Amino acid sequence: REVSRLGEKMSVKISFSNLVHTNHSCIGIGLGIAQVASMASEKLGDQVETQIFQRPEDFIAYLEHETPKIACFSNFMWNKNLSIEFSRRIKLKSPDTIIIFGGPNYPLDNKGQKEFLQAHPEIDFYIFREGEFAFLGLFNKLKELNFDVSKLREKGYKIPNTHYLTGGSIVQGDLLPQLKELDEIPSPYLSGLCDNLL
């Protein structure tokens, strides 16, 4: 956790973005990333402060006043460039902000995955396939290392469903078993996380 000047423990700010271009025909709420945010909020409690964004203008307004410790993005063919550009600008302003991507617009083969991450150095971690429990595992490992990405890379920790580059090589954690009971995921609608998107 971050520590304030008064010594109080503060929540880690995490943004979850399923960005869509203004006036794009796809206006549905990104349920996948919303479920990851909802799981993080429930399991991590007051350790985190989560917010979900879909409209770029809302995310811009947030970034003008806040700097998330972790910025998460969904990656689809229609929003990849938008998410990459936001990630690049966040890194320019705050190099210590940890950028995490997830979603289906990612190669399935090892060579392609490595090339994708090399082409997008602003991405610190890519969560492959299901992200709800994978994000929790990554968060807990980062917290253990005081959110020092370089330490994690040096050690080459294998975190389930998580890919990242270190020393020119790709590190890939084992795949978690698929969720069988969707009730394990708290509803992002009932929790109120999606209220500002409706």
PDB file of N, CA and C in Angstrom, residues 37-71:
ATOM      1  N   ALA A  37     -12.447  -6.204 -12.083  1.00  0.00           N
ATOM      2  CA  ALA A  37     -12.490  -5.099 -11.116  1.00  0.00           C
ATOM      3  C   ALA A  37     -13.351  -5.462  -9.909  1.00  0.00           C
ATOM      4  N   SER A  38     -14.477  -6.111 -10.171  1.00  0.00           N
ATOM      5  CA  SER A  38     -15.385  -6.496  -9.095  1.00  0.00           C
ATOM      6  C   SER A  38     -14.748  -7.531  -8.166  1.00  0.00           C
ATOM      7  N   MET A  39     -14.048  -8.501  -8.755  1.00  0.00           N
ATOM      8  CA  MET A  39     -13.344  -9.513  -7.945  1.00  0.00           C
ATOM      9  C   MET A  39     -12.261  -8.853  -7.103  1.00  0.00           C
ATOM     10  N   ALA A  40     -11.509  -7.934  -7.704  1.00  0.00           N
ATOM     11  CA  ALA A  40     -10.447  -7.240  -6.967  1.00  0.00           C
ATOM     12  C   ALA A  40     -11.034  -6.436  -5.808  1.00  0.00           C
ATOM     13  N   SER A  41     -12.127  -5.746  -6.070  1.00  0.00           N
ATOM     14  CA  SER A  41     -12.754  -4.934  -5.015  1.00  0.00           C
ATOM     15  C   SER A  41     -13.218  -5.792  -3.852  1.00  0.00           C
ATOM     16  N   GLU A  42     -13.826  -6.949  -4.179  1.00  0.00           N
ATOM     17  CA  GLU A  42     -14.341  -7.802  -3.108  1.00  0.00           C
ATOM     18  C   GLU A  42     -13.224  -8.491  -2.332  1.00  0.00           C
ATOM     19  N   LYS A  43     -12.261  -9.071  -3.042  1.00  0.00           N
ATOM     20  CA  LYS A  43     -11.228  -9.867  -2.376  1.00  0.00           C
ATOM     21  C   LYS A  43     -10.144  -9.017  -1.711  1.00  0.00           C
ATOM     22  N   LEU A  44      -9.861  -7.837  -2.281  1.00  0.00           N
ATOM     23  CA  LEU A  44      -8.785  -7.005  -1.729  1.00  0.00           C
ATOM     24  C   LEU A  44      -9.304  -5.923  -0.790  1.00  0.00           C
ATOM     25  N   GLY A  45     -10.599  -5.689  -0.822  1.00  0.00           N
ATOM     26  CA  GLY A  45     -11.212  -4.768   0.125  1.00  0.00           C
ATOM     27  C   GLY A  45     -10.599  -3.382   0.117  1.00  0.00           C
ATOM     28  N   ASP A  46     -10.308  -2.865   1.329  1.00  0.00           N
ATOM     29  CA  ASP A  46      -9.809  -1.492   1.420  1.00  0.00           C
ATOM     30  C   ASP A  46      -8.339  -1.351   1.027  1.00  0.00           C
ATOM     31  N   GLN A  47      -7.733  -2.442   0.564  1.00  0.00           N
ATOM     32  CA  GLN A  47      -6.376  -2.327   0.019  1.00  0.00           C
ATOM     33  C   GLN A  47      -6.372  -1.564  -1.300  1.00  0.00           C
ATOM     34  N   VAL A  48      -7.540  -1.571  -1.986  1.00  0.00           N
ATOM     35  CA  VAL A  48      -7.593  -0.980  -3.324  1.00  0.00           C
ATOM     36  C   VAL A  48      -8.760  -0.004  -3.457  1.00  0.00           C
ATOM     37  N   GLU A  49      -8.576   0.913  -4.390  1.00  0.00           N
ATOM     38  CA  GLU A  49      -9.634   1.846  -4.783  1.00  0.00           C
ATOM     39  C   GLU A  49      -9.780   1.682  -6.296  1.00  0.00           C
ATOM     40  N   THR A  50     -10.885   1.068  -6.726  1.00  0.00           N
ATOM     41  CA  THR A  50     -11.042   0.735  -8.143  1.00  0.00           C
ATOM     42  C   THR A  50     -12.061   1.637  -8.819  1.00  0.00           C
ATOM     43  N   GLN A  51     -11.770   1.953 -10.084  1.00  0.00           N
ATOM     44  CA  GLN A  51     -12.715   2.688 -10.913  1.00  0.00           C
ATOM     45  C   GLN A  51     -12.678   2.114 -12.320  1.00  0.00           C
ATOM     46  N   ILE A  52     -13.854   2.094 -12.965  1.00  0.00           N
ATOM     47  CA  ILE A  52     -13.974   1.566 -14.314  1.00  0.00           C
ATOM     48  C   ILE A  52     -14.287   2.710 -15.277  1.00  0.00           C
ATOM     49  N   PHE A  53     -13.639   2.660 -16.443  1.00  0.00           N
ATOM     50  CA  PHE A  53     -13.844   3.693 -17.461  1.00  0.00           C
ATOM     51  C   PHE A  53     -14.146   3.053 -18.805  1.00  0.00           C
ATOM     52  N   GLN A  54     -14.964   3.746 -19.571  1.00  0.00           N
ATOM     53  CA  GLN A  54     -15.267   3.317 -20.932  1.00  0.00           C
ATOM     54  C   GLN A  54     -15.104   4.477 -21.913  1.00  0.00           C
ATOM     55  N   ARG A  55     -15.582   5.660 -21.545  1.00  0.00           N
ATOM     56  CA  ARG A  55     -15.476   6.828 -22.424  1.00  0.00           C
ATOM     57  C   ARG A  55     -14.112   7.488 -22.229  1.00  0.00           C
ATOM     58  N   PRO A  56     -13.359   7.682 -23.310  1.00  0.00           N
ATOM     59  CA  PRO A  56     -12.038   8.308 -23.191  1.00  0.00           C
ATOM     60  C   PRO A  56     -12.063   9.641 -22.460  1.00  0.00           C
ATOM     61  N   GLU A  57     -13.115  10.448 -22.696  1.00  0.00           N
ATOM     62  CA  GLU A  57     -13.170  11.762 -22.043  1.00  0.00           C
ATOM     63  C   GLU A  57     -13.270  11.631 -20.522  1.00  0.00           C
ATOM     64  N   ASP A  58     -13.954  10.593 -20.046  1.00  0.00           N
ATOM     65  CA  ASP A  58     -14.045  10.368 -18.594  1.00  0.00           C
ATOM     66  C   ASP A  58     -12.693   9.946 -18.028  1.00  0.00           C
ATOM     67  N   PHE A  59     -11.979   9.103 -18.778  1.00  0.00           N
ATOM     68  CA  PHE A  59     -10.665   8.646 -18.318  1.00  0.00           C
ATOM     69  C   PHE A  59      -9.672   9.807 -18.330  1.00  0.00           C
ATOM     70  N   ILE A  60      -9.752  10.665 -19.343  1.00  0.00           N
ATOM     71  CA  ILE A  60      -8.883  11.847 -19.396  1.00  0.00           C
ATOM     72  C   ILE A  60      -9.135  12.733 -18.181  1.00  0.00           C
ATOM     73  N   ALA A  61     -10.397  12.975 -17.850  1.00  0.00           N
ATOM     74  CA  ALA A  61     -10.737  13.809 -16.697  1.00  0.00           C
ATOM     75  C   ALA A  61     -10.182  13.211 -15.406  1.00  0.00           C
ATOM     76  N   TYR A  62     -10.275  11.897 -15.270  1.00  0.00           N
ATOM     77  CA  TYR A  62      -9.729  11.202 -14.099  1.00  0.00           C
ATOM     78  C   TYR A  62      -8.212  11.388 -14.022  1.00  0.00           C
ATOM     79  N   LEU A  63      -7.529  11.197 -15.158  1.00  0.00           N
ATOM     80  CA  LEU A  63      -6.069  11.273 -15.179  1.00  0.00           C
ATOM     81  C   LEU A  63      -5.547  12.685 -14.941  1.00  0.00           C
ATOM     82  N   GLU A  64      -6.388  13.679 -15.159  1.00  0.00           N
ATOM     83  CA  GLU A  64      -5.965  15.054 -14.885  1.00  0.00           C
ATOM     84  C   GLU A  64      -5.834  15.305 -13.391  1.00  0.00           C
ATOM     85  N   HIS A  65      -6.527  14.487 -12.579  1.00  0.00           N
ATOM     86  CA  HIS A  65      -6.506  14.696 -11.122  1.00  0.00           C
ATOM     87  C   HIS A  65      -5.927  13.530 -10.333  1.00  0.00           C
ATOM     88  N   GLU A  66      -5.834  12.369 -10.957  1.00  0.00           N
ATOM     89  CA  GLU A  66      -5.366  11.171 -10.268  1.00  0.00           C
ATOM     90  C   GLU A  66      -4.272  10.477 -11.090  1.00  0.00           C
ATOM     91  N   THR A  67      -3.399   9.770 -10.384  1.00  0.00           N
ATOM     92  CA  THR A  67      -2.405   8.930 -11.053  1.00  0.00           C
ATOM     93  C   THR A  67      -2.551   7.528 -10.487  1.00  0.00           C
ATOM     94  N   PRO A  68      -3.124   6.606 -11.255  1.00  0.00           N
ATOM     95  CA  PRO A  68      -3.310   5.259 -10.708  1.00  0.00           C
ATOM     96  C   PRO A  68      -1.967   4.561 -10.514  1.00  0.00           C
ATOM     97  N   LYS A  69      -1.884   3.750  -9.466  1.00  0.00           N
ATOM     98  CA  LYS A  69      -0.688   2.921  -9.277  1.00  0.00           C
ATOM     99  C   LYS A  69      -0.674   1.801 -10.311  1.00  0.00           C
ATOM    100  N   ILE A  70      -1.873   1.302 -10.646  1.00  0.00           N
ATOM    101  CA  ILE A  70      -2.022   0.260 -11.649  1.00  0.00           C
ATOM    102  C   ILE A  70      -3.107   0.697 -12.620  1.00  0.00           C
ATOM    103  N   ALA A  71      -2.806   0.642 -13.918  1.00  0.00           N
ATOM    104  CA  ALA A  71      -3.796   0.960 -14.948  1.00  0.00           C
ATOM    105  C   ALA A  71      -4.009  -0.282 -15.807  1.00  0.00           C
TER     106      ALA A  71
END
